[in-house]
Amino acid sequence: MYNGGMAGLTYWSPNVNIFRDPRWGRGQETPGEDPVLAAKYAARYVKGLQGDGAGNRLKVAACCKHYTAYDLDNWNGVNRFHFNARVSKQDLADTYNVPFKACVVEGNVASVMCSYNQVNGKPTCADPDLLKGTIRGQWRLNGYIVSDCDSVGVLYEEQHYTRTPEEAAADAIKAGLDLDCGPFLAIHTEAALRRGLVSQLEINWALANTMTVQMRLGMFDGEPWAHQYGNLGPRDVCTPAHQQLALEAARQGIVLLENRGRSLPLSTRRHRTVAVIGPNSDVTVTMIGNYAGVACGYTTPLQGIGRYTRTIYQAGCTDVHCNGNQLFGAAEAAARQADATVLVMGLDQSIEAEFVDRAGLLLPGHQQELVSRVARASRGPTILVLMSGGPIDVTFAKNDPRISAIIWVGYPGQAGGTAIADVLFGTTNPGGKLPMTWYPQNYVTHLPMTDMAMRADPARGYPGRTYRFYRGPVVFPFGLGLSYTTFAHNLAHGPTSVSVPLTSLKATANSTMLSKAVRVSHADCNALSPLDVHVDVKNTGSMDGTHTLLVFTSPPDGKWAASKQLVGFHKIHIAAGSEKRLRISVHACKHLSVVDRFGIRRIPLGEHKLQIGDLSHHVSLQTNSGETKV
């Protein structure tokens, strides 16, 4: 990044925690609320960092963090250092641990970081079931396990989990921790060894796991310049190709949420003057969010729009907190003079960040008032651009006929301003989809962040979390994303029944008779061919566009799980008027299975529904013996 040859080869990234609660300040770092999406992101991200893995070599060592059930930083007097996440076996297996398993099993990640919090009464960095048993045992990690920074100290000093620091050091190492981010193990391990709390062999195993990764990185292979990546340096940073990639990533990440009367894209011919208003209109550092290097250079939203047309700029608020309305008059005057108005509102790292969870979901301070007043004053179409990591309740704007369009841009990076302007003026046809549900404010009013349950519980008035389990009203649903063109889907081919082979008659006999389902461990998944569905996608509009087809499944009626679960997504670029065929592979063991309340993955027998865009297709599952109950 900007270390000029002083950086290490280990990158503690990606953050793959589930964005469970919309108030979480670190949700911006994650790929969203869905475990399958997070799992795919995790494995691809890791492979991108680590290289092709030829000969067990690493380009750099990635690290999936923060394991596990970590998604609360500082809320209502409860912070991550003192939080005990009470999580069911079911939620751990089918939500919280899914992306971490993908990191290890599919991504072959070099490292996993355990989190600050406790899970069911045990610090994650001192829990042998989570570390030795699961990461290294079941998933077979080829690498090391590292603590979050100072978390071994936290489990002793803050959580008072052990009586002495030596016991804390010993417990962590014996649980499977190999490396401490911080000085705690360096200070206390020798005394723990002398007291017989930990053995030399256990320490050697931890050292072997870390040193092996150093070897895989080539750190003992002599002069770096003689090896594949040894000549990378500052000249390889901020190249034209990299800057183009930053721009393309920003363009692809923009989500069109509302486009009333097709008011977008704007026209350089009709909209010769655009009022650019709002506290995020001319920002730079805000656009790169957190955990970022030094940008090569910035294009702000104001600058990006200024490349297309003449602009009139008014901040409206001094910052995103928008504590007063003294500047609103000038903003309204600008909107009256312009052919179109773009309001760039939202959040920044002072509102949502590591160790900063939000109190609510509304726009901060007087931002809502500014938007409404400017929309009333605006002579032309009014476009609301939202810059934020987490969802915002903008029901007022969705219901205001004077607000023509709503766009969410996340924190779009150094080229964010160019990407926003490209979408506003139609150089880019937006194709992004929301990775998380946008809830109304009243969703969180009586919902503690400390309640980790995913599933709704009507008996106690608990609404459930994420699109998989919450059934109430939303501002914008998970997966929403509009385009300037239109797409039509047609099912070309799709099997209607699948027979699930069992491993043996003994497996059948040993399987429970409690429900109409087969344990995945009792199914012969290797012998099961994937279910191939062919879908024709046609661009029926007048503009080329990129379309992301989301594939959801729903199990048979019963007590199974979510009403629907994302199992795949397919992104294709289709020219106006043309058609492409997509082949979608659905595997019964992987995609049609659910996790029961004991944490056991099962394949429900009976009729499953596939939701492919706006198409529905039903598939009947039975065992190869024709039974419907195993």
XYZ file of C-alpha atoms in Angstrom:
630
model
C 0.000 0.000 0.000
C 2.064 2.998 1.153
C 4.800 1.236 3.151
C 7.493 1.614 0.474
C 9.037 -1.811 0.873
C 8.416 -2.042 4.610
C 5.131 -4.000 4.449
C 4.906 -7.609 5.523
C 3.493 -10.414 3.400
C 0.603 -11.228 5.733
C -2.668 -9.370 5.228
C -5.329 -9.727 7.916
C -8.165 -9.567 5.458
C -10.981 -10.253 4.521
C -13.614 -9.534 7.147
C -16.299 -12.125 6.407
C -18.577 -11.731 9.419
C -22.301 -11.756 8.655
C -23.866 -8.271 8.593
C -26.546 -9.424 11.047
C -27.677 -6.128 12.571
C -28.012 -2.997 10.392
C -26.508 -0.805 13.137
C -23.142 -2.595 13.209
C -20.361 -0.083 12.544
C -18.140 -2.648 10.816
C -20.844 -3.971 8.499
C -19.244 -1.785 5.817
C -16.204 -4.107 5.835
C -18.232 -7.220 5.088
C -19.895 -8.676 1.975
C -23.362 -8.420 3.536
C -26.010 -10.392 5.383
C -26.180 -13.612 3.376
C -23.941 -16.564 4.348
C -23.717 -18.032 0.812
C -22.746 -14.658 -0.657
C -20.225 -14.135 2.164
C -18.810 -17.628 1.583
C -18.306 -17.084 -2.160
C -16.758 -13.666 -1.537
C -14.473 -15.117 1.142
C -13.082 -17.932 -1.009
C -12.549 -15.678 -4.056
C -10.962 -12.883 -2.016
C -8.530 -15.316 -0.402
C -7.535 -16.838 -3.745
C -7.014 -13.369 -5.185
C -4.587 -12.459 -2.407
C -2.777 -15.768 -2.093
C -2.283 -16.677 -5.753
C -2.802 -19.992 -7.485
C -1.237 -22.027 -4.673
C 1.150 -23.918 -6.946
C 3.505 -26.007 -4.871
C 1.812 -24.848 -1.648
C 3.326 -21.382 -2.254
C 1.702 -18.107 -1.243
C 1.858 -14.724 -2.943
C 0.688 -13.143 0.324
C -1.027 -14.807 3.272
C -4.701 -13.878 3.701
C -6.605 -14.083 6.996
C -10.344 -14.558 7.457
C -11.658 -12.651 10.434
C -13.280 -12.441 13.043
C -14.190 -15.997 14.042
C -17.000 -16.217 15.141
C -20.438 -14.671 15.821
C -18.701 -11.305 16.012
C -20.892 -8.395 14.936
C -21.227 -5.994 17.839
C -18.648 -3.320 18.617
C -20.067 -0.841 21.099
C -23.829 -0.645 21.585
C -25.850 0.633 24.500
C -23.062 0.116 27.045
C -22.071 -3.354 25.766
C -18.758 -3.597 23.920
C -16.995 -6.344 22.015
C -14.485 -6.997 24.819
C -17.213 -7.938 27.296
C -19.887 -9.422 25.046
C -20.920 -13.053 25.421
C -22.681 -14.045 22.182
C -25.262 -16.717 22.972
C -25.632 -18.664 19.746
C -27.558 -21.854 18.940
C -25.846 -24.775 17.219
C -28.242 -24.207 14.327
C -27.320 -20.542 13.825
C -23.614 -21.253 14.230
C -23.710 -23.964 11.552
C -26.004 -22.347 8.981
C -25.122 -18.670 9.387
C -22.124 -17.523 11.426
C -19.573 -20.207 10.516
C -20.486 -20.619 6.826
C -18.064 -18.006 5.385
C -15.204 -19.159 7.623
C -15.633 -22.751 6.504
C -15.524 -21.563 2.863
C -12.334 -19.606 3.605
C -10.582 -22.736 4.832
C -12.132 -25.512 2.726
C -12.595 -23.693 -0.613
C -10.157 -20.778 -0.324
C -7.365 -22.688 1.476
C -6.703 -19.577 3.551
C -3.369 -19.302 5.351
C -4.835 -17.905 8.555
C -8.003 -17.396 10.604
C -8.388 -14.725 13.291
C -10.427 -15.443 16.416
C -12.562 -12.623 17.781
C -12.719 -10.597 21.018
C -16.127 -11.785 22.148
C -17.122 -14.926 23.962
C -19.409 -17.483 22.345
C -21.654 -19.323 24.791
C -19.463 -18.368 27.729
C -16.016 -19.079 26.267
C -13.609 -16.594 24.647
C -13.264 -17.659 21.019
C -9.458 -17.506 21.282
C -9.490 -19.987 24.156
C -12.156 -22.399 22.935
C -10.637 -25.732 21.812
C -13.908 -26.794 20.133
C -13.903 -23.721 17.894
C -10.165 -23.683 17.160
C -8.616 -27.176 17.357
C -11.894 -29.011 16.903
C -13.483 -27.069 14.065
C -10.948 -24.918 12.176
C -8.032 -27.323 12.344
C -9.880 -30.595 12.920
C -13.042 -30.584 10.793
C -11.978 -28.008 8.195
C -8.266 -28.968 8.185
C -6.693 -25.506 8.146
C -3.316 -25.419 6.413
C -1.951 -22.405 8.249
C -2.068 -20.614 11.584
C -4.722 -19.212 13.945
C -4.143 -15.664 15.234
C -5.867 -13.641 17.929
C -7.488 -10.300 17.289
C -5.176 -7.627 18.647
C -4.644 -8.008 22.416
C -7.606 -10.389 22.719
C -5.617 -12.862 24.861
C -5.014 -9.964 27.230
C -8.706 -9.067 26.972
C -9.877 -12.530 28.039
C -7.770 -12.184 31.200
C -7.929 -8.462 32.006
C -11.436 -7.567 30.791
C -13.392 -10.821 30.817
C -11.619 -12.276 33.888
C -11.874 -15.684 32.269
C -8.740 -16.972 34.066
C -7.255 -16.219 37.491
C -3.735 -15.546 36.238
C -2.163 -14.261 33.010
C -0.182 -17.497 32.715
C -3.435 -19.494 32.666
C -4.780 -17.219 29.914
C -1.662 -17.793 27.790
C -1.799 -21.548 28.371
C -5.533 -21.818 27.676
C -5.160 -19.973 24.355
C -2.223 -22.057 23.127
C -3.816 -25.319 24.220
C -7.071 -24.348 22.481
C -5.172 -24.035 19.201
C -4.046 -20.391 19.050
C -0.709 -20.127 17.230
C -0.007 -16.391 17.185
C -0.911 -13.448 19.410
C -1.449 -10.026 17.885
C 0.072 -8.187 20.813
C 2.646 -8.810 23.549
C 0.638 -11.012 25.932
C 1.948 -14.441 24.904
C 5.500 -13.100 24.575
C 5.343 -11.875 28.173
C 3.541 -14.762 29.888
C 4.159 -18.015 27.952
C 7.546 -18.798 29.495
C 6.101 -18.564 33.023
C 3.141 -20.733 31.946
C 5.642 -23.327 30.679
C 7.622 -23.250 33.966
C 4.428 -23.753 35.966
C 3.478 -26.761 33.826
C 0.336 -25.105 32.444
C 1.405 -25.676 28.851
C 3.913 -28.094 27.317
C 6.925 -27.414 25.120
C 5.321 -29.627 22.455
C 2.183 -27.450 22.355
C 4.336 -24.332 21.964
C 6.346 -26.034 19.207
C 3.161 -26.863 17.301
C 2.124 -23.197 17.405
C 5.576 -22.131 16.176
C 5.511 -24.742 13.424
C 2.158 -23.471 12.156
C 3.414 -19.878 11.892
C 6.853 -20.721 10.503
C 5.368 -22.993 7.854
C 3.396 -20.042 6.482
C 6.610 -17.971 6.447
C 8.237 -20.745 4.433
C 5.300 -20.846 2.012
C 5.795 -17.094 1.539
C 9.415 -17.661 0.515
C 10.889 -15.840 3.503
C 13.709 -18.396 3.831
C 14.484 -18.595 0.111
C 17.326 -16.112 -0.168
C 17.222 -12.856 -2.091
C 13.600 -11.869 -2.867
C 14.479 -10.403 -6.286
C 15.242 -13.877 -7.604
C 11.644 -15.016 -7.070
C 8.307 -14.433 -8.759
C 7.066 -11.472 -6.723
C 10.416 -10.231 -5.424
C 10.637 -7.171 -7.678
C 7.257 -5.631 -6.875
C 7.619 -2.087 -5.578
C 6.160 1.440 -5.590
C 6.145 1.570 -9.405
C 3.556 -1.231 -9.342
C 1.148 0.834 -7.259
C -1.365 3.249 -8.840
C -0.736 2.008 -12.368
C -3.325 3.014 -14.999
C -4.704 -0.551 -14.928
C -5.173 -0.426 -11.154
C -6.864 2.965 -11.306
C -9.189 1.705 -14.030
C -10.020 -1.293 -11.829
C -10.895 1.046 -8.929
C -13.254 2.918 -11.243
C -14.852 -0.271 -12.568
C -15.342 -1.616 -9.032
C -17.071 1.637 -8.036
C -19.335 1.513 -11.091
C -20.327 -2.115 -10.455
C -21.007 -1.429 -6.775
C -23.595 1.319 -7.347
C -27.209 0.265 -6.728
C -30.187 2.038 -8.307
C -32.983 1.756 -5.710
C -35.658 4.003 -7.199
C -36.138 5.598 -10.611
C -39.504 7.308 -10.723
C -40.756 7.921 -14.239
C -37.349 6.953 -15.650
C -35.942 10.301 -14.542
C -32.444 8.818 -14.824
C -30.201 8.914 -16.695
C -29.804 12.683 -16.846
C -29.126 14.340 -20.197
C -26.251 16.724 -20.877
C -28.527 18.406 -23.414
C -31.514 18.962 -21.102
C -29.664 19.258 -17.774
C -27.059 21.887 -18.546
C -26.847 23.061 -14.936
C -26.941 20.662 -11.990
C -27.140 21.725 -8.338
C -24.864 19.452 -6.290
C -25.864 19.612 -2.624
C -25.076 17.758 0.586
C -22.318 17.037 3.107
C -20.903 14.148 1.028
C -20.942 16.070 -2.279
C -17.291 17.080 -2.267
C -15.661 14.517 0.032
C -12.487 12.528 -0.608
C -11.360 10.368 2.341
C -14.987 9.540 3.216
C -15.241 7.565 -0.028
C -12.613 4.991 0.933
C -14.302 3.923 4.180
C -12.047 2.258 6.735
C -9.017 -0.061 6.578
C -7.741 1.530 3.398
C -4.374 2.599 2.081
C -3.497 6.001 0.678
C -5.511 6.655 -2.468
C -3.750 7.415 -5.751
C -5.945 10.500 -6.111
C -9.607 11.343 -5.648
C -12.494 12.372 -7.860
C -15.286 13.729 -5.662
C -18.960 13.507 -6.676
C -18.939 17.247 -7.390
C -15.871 16.914 -9.627
C -17.336 13.876 -11.410
C -20.615 15.657 -12.206
C -18.653 18.754 -13.241
C -17.086 16.741 -16.064
C -20.529 16.354 -17.635
C -22.222 19.686 -16.988
C -22.043 23.037 -15.171
C -22.506 22.670 -11.422
C -23.787 24.889 -8.611
C -22.419 23.599 -5.304
C -23.850 24.050 -1.814
C -22.852 21.816 1.101
C -26.151 22.364 2.939
C -24.549 20.990 6.134
C -21.036 21.494 7.492
C -20.682 17.689 7.907
C -22.814 14.536 7.966
C -23.955 15.256 11.539
C -25.885 18.206 10.050
C -26.544 19.806 13.422
C -28.190 22.956 12.025
C -30.199 24.251 9.083
C -28.436 27.601 8.661
C -27.132 26.676 5.190
C -30.431 25.310 3.845
C -31.542 28.571 2.252
C -28.530 28.710 -0.043
C -29.074 25.044 -0.960
C -32.720 25.720 -1.865
C -31.681 28.723 -3.963
C -29.204 26.544 -5.881
C -31.917 23.948 -6.579
C -34.244 26.660 -7.944
C -31.612 27.768 -10.452
C -30.617 24.337 -11.779
C -32.079 22.001 -14.404
C -31.562 19.045 -12.022
C -30.496 18.570 -8.405
C -28.247 15.870 -6.981
C -28.199 15.499 -3.180
C -25.213 13.489 -1.879
C -26.099 12.570 1.687
C -25.412 9.726 4.114
C -22.839 8.730 6.694
C -19.078 8.611 7.328
C -16.649 7.039 9.818
C -17.771 9.364 12.619
C -21.223 7.722 12.447
C -20.367 4.080 11.668
C -16.942 2.532 12.194
C -14.964 0.022 14.200
C -16.064 0.461 17.816
C -18.875 2.798 16.673
C -22.273 1.131 16.259
C -25.220 3.292 15.233
C -28.069 4.127 17.586
C -30.654 4.094 14.770
C -31.171 3.924 11.020
C -32.318 7.434 10.124
C -30.213 10.055 8.380
C -28.216 11.998 10.999
C -29.226 15.412 12.310
C -31.175 17.632 9.907
C -30.245 15.719 6.735
C -33.834 14.576 6.122
C -35.087 18.138 6.424
C -32.455 19.316 3.927
C -33.455 16.649 1.399
C -37.166 17.428 1.677
C -36.719 21.193 1.490
C -34.388 21.003 -1.503
C -36.752 18.598 -3.287
C -39.613 21.061 -2.814
C -37.500 23.920 -4.165
C -35.926 22.026 -7.066
C -36.896 23.130 -10.561
C -35.966 19.826 -12.203
C -35.594 16.192 -11.151
C -34.107 15.599 -7.684
C -31.735 12.652 -7.290
C -30.813 11.354 -3.818
C -27.373 9.713 -3.661
C -26.624 7.868 -0.412
C -23.036 7.246 0.676
C -22.862 4.782 3.569
C -21.725 1.321 4.607
C -24.930 0.313 6.345
C -28.601 0.673 5.423
C -30.515 3.902 6.038
C -34.257 4.322 6.570
C -35.166 6.771 3.787
C -38.876 5.925 3.720
C -39.606 9.656 3.576
C -37.691 9.954 0.278
C -39.172 6.778 -1.171
C -42.650 8.213 -0.522
C -41.873 11.735 -1.765
C -42.990 12.110 -5.427
C -40.618 15.080 -5.827
C -37.600 12.796 -5.276
C -37.115 11.257 -8.696
C -34.452 8.630 -8.003
C -32.485 7.089 -5.135
C -28.996 5.609 -5.542
C -26.814 3.836 -2.965
C -23.080 4.000 -3.650
C -21.590 2.468 -0.474
C -18.146 3.942 0.140
C -17.110 3.868 -3.515
C -13.350 4.443 -3.284
C -11.014 6.923 -4.928
C -12.903 7.000 -8.249
C -16.313 7.239 -6.579
C -17.144 10.651 -8.008
C -16.459 9.535 -11.569
C -18.529 6.365 -11.105
C -21.476 8.270 -9.597
C -21.482 10.772 -12.475
C -21.178 7.979 -15.056
C -24.305 6.345 -13.631
C -26.223 9.630 -13.305
C -25.604 10.498 -16.959
C -25.992 6.981 -18.370
C -22.412 6.317 -19.440
C -22.716 3.355 -17.071
C -25.937 1.368 -16.762
C -26.164 0.415 -13.067
C -26.266 -3.300 -12.274
C -25.475 -3.551 -8.542
C -27.693 -5.401 -6.052
C -28.219 -4.693 -2.345
C -26.159 -7.105 -0.183
C -28.318 -6.376 2.864
C -31.913 -5.596 3.810
C -32.796 -1.941 4.404
C -35.139 -1.858 7.410
C -37.461 0.842 8.752
C -36.321 2.547 11.951
C -39.005 0.816 14.036
C -37.379 -2.552 13.254
C -34.494 -1.754 15.598
C -36.385 0.332 18.167
C -36.975 -2.608 20.507
C -34.404 -5.039 19.065
C -31.252 -5.457 21.163
C -28.041 -5.901 19.172
C -27.077 -8.451 21.822
C -29.730 -10.967 20.708
C -27.904 -13.281 18.296
C -30.879 -15.435 17.241
C -31.428 -15.427 13.486
C -34.888 -16.976 13.439
C -38.062 -15.094 14.341
C -39.791 -15.992 17.607
C -43.350 -14.632 17.624
C -43.896 -15.881 21.177
C -41.485 -13.247 22.502
C -42.100 -10.665 19.801
C -38.718 -11.283 18.168
C -38.790 -10.324 14.468
C -35.888 -12.417 13.147
C -32.888 -11.149 11.193
C -31.979 -10.745 7.528
C -34.165 -11.551 4.524
C -33.974 -15.255 5.378
C -35.945 -14.975 8.626
C -37.512 -11.499 8.922
C -41.016 -11.222 7.452
C -41.928 -7.618 8.282
C -41.950 -4.484 6.149
C -38.694 -3.247 4.603
C -37.559 -0.023 2.988
C -35.621 -1.885 0.282
C -35.228 -5.697 0.152
C -32.025 -7.726 -0.058
C -31.015 -8.226 -3.687
C -32.818 -5.157 -5.059
C -31.107 -3.305 -7.882
C -32.706 -1.577 -10.857
C -31.344 -0.953 -14.351
C -31.914 1.552 -17.132
C -33.009 -1.370 -19.300
C -35.359 -4.316 -18.740
C -34.727 -8.069 -18.719
C -37.040 -11.018 -19.339
C -36.424 -14.605 -18.188
C -37.602 -17.831 -19.767
C -37.067 -21.325 -18.364
C -35.579 -23.389 -21.195
C -34.869 -26.576 -19.246
C -35.272 -27.805 -15.672
C -35.610 -31.291 -14.127
C -38.657 -31.795 -11.942
C -37.383 -34.642 -9.759
C -34.109 -35.755 -8.190
C -33.281 -39.057 -6.507
C -30.847 -38.762 -3.585
C -28.600 -41.854 -3.342
C -27.789 -43.105 0.154
C -24.380 -44.320 1.243
C -25.695 -47.678 2.491
C -28.696 -49.478 3.936
C -26.971 -49.210 7.310
C -26.910 -45.444 6.934
C -30.628 -45.560 6.183
C -31.305 -47.619 9.285
C -29.206 -45.316 11.459
C -30.834 -42.159 10.160
C -33.454 -40.620 12.395
C -37.154 -41.111 11.748
C -38.045 -37.736 13.256
C -38.530 -35.887 10.019
C -38.775 -36.242 6.268
C -35.123 -35.591 5.649
C -31.833 -37.321 4.945
C -28.671 -36.428 6.805
C -26.163 -35.064 4.312
C -23.607 -37.416 5.877
C -25.876 -40.346 4.921
C -26.299 -39.240 1.306
C -23.813 -40.284 -1.363
C -23.169 -36.697 -2.453
C -20.313 -37.626 -4.796
C -22.620 -39.863 -6.809
C -25.315 -37.200 -7.032
C -25.297 -35.272 -10.297
C -26.038 -31.561 -10.092
C -29.456 -30.374 -11.113
C -28.989 -28.240 -14.248
C -31.470 -25.499 -14.995
C -31.170 -23.505 -18.238
C -32.581 -19.982 -18.301
C -32.755 -17.643 -21.297
C -32.244 -14.005 -20.321
C -33.230 -11.331 -22.826
C -32.470 -7.615 -22.699
C -35.860 -6.228 -23.714
C -34.880 -2.577 -23.357
C -32.984 -0.074 -25.478
C -29.696 0.020 -23.527
C -26.922 -2.530 -23.038
C -26.831 -3.721 -19.446
C -25.299 -6.050 -16.894
C -27.772 -8.327 -15.178
C -27.218 -10.313 -12.000
C -29.590 -13.260 -11.807
C -30.217 -14.311 -8.190
C -31.162 -17.929 -7.485
C -33.047 -18.720 -4.269
C -34.370 -22.020 -2.940
C -37.215 -22.709 -0.540
C -37.559 -26.074 1.252
C -40.824 -28.034 1.545
C -43.329 -26.740 4.069
C -42.356 -27.548 7.620
C -40.150 -26.336 10.413
C -37.049 -26.326 8.251
C -35.416 -22.993 7.890
C -35.594 -19.774 6.015
C -38.495 -19.311 3.650
C -35.845 -18.724 1.017
C -32.072 -18.915 0.777
C -29.735 -17.518 -1.852
C -27.793 -20.389 -3.423
C -26.173 -18.676 -6.366
C -25.866 -15.571 -8.519
C -24.814 -15.168 -12.128
C -23.695 -11.878 -13.683
C -23.957 -11.421 -17.434
C -23.661 -8.480 -19.806
C -26.360 -8.447 -22.479
C -26.616 -6.034 -25.410
C -29.961 -4.349 -26.016
C -32.336 -6.673 -27.847
C -30.135 -9.763 -27.503
C -30.499 -12.946 -25.444
C -28.137 -15.252 -23.565
C -28.628 -18.660 -21.999
C -27.461 -19.284 -18.446
C -26.775 -22.737 -17.066
C -27.452 -22.886 -13.332
C -26.178 -25.896 -11.385
C -27.961 -26.732 -8.146
C -26.554 -29.540 -6.003
C -28.997 -31.189 -3.608
C -26.417 -31.794 -0.857
C -25.030 -28.266 -0.969
C -27.916 -26.088 -2.089
C -31.090 -27.859 -1.017
C -29.958 -28.908 2.458
C -30.815 -27.128 5.696
C -29.455 -27.212 9.250
C -31.684 -28.563 12.015
C -31.758 -27.252 15.594
C -29.001 -29.667 16.609
C -26.626 -28.209 14.026
C -26.976 -31.243 11.713
C -27.276 -30.591 7.980
C -30.123 -32.490 6.320
C -31.784 -32.691 2.896
C -35.569 -32.280 3.265
C -37.496 -34.632 1.003
C -40.494 -33.421 -0.953
C -41.050 -30.413 -3.170
C -38.420 -27.646 -3.233
C -38.962 -24.347 -4.999
C -36.298 -22.590 -7.058
C -36.796 -18.849 -7.484
C -34.708 -17.686 -10.468
C -35.259 -13.990 -11.005
C -39.038 -13.751 -11.509
C -39.334 -17.449 -12.466
C -40.426 -20.279 -10.168
C -39.522 -23.916 -10.739
C -40.365 -26.869 -8.502
C -38.208 -29.948 -7.939
C -39.256 -33.065 -6.035
C -36.582 -34.820 -3.951
C -36.801 -38.429 -2.833
C -34.337 -41.147 -1.896
C -33.188 -43.731 -4.414
C -35.386 -46.247 -2.627
C -38.389 -44.050 -3.364
C -38.918 -43.351 0.317
C -40.032 -39.930 1.448
C -38.898 -40.423 5.048
C -35.430 -41.465 6.160
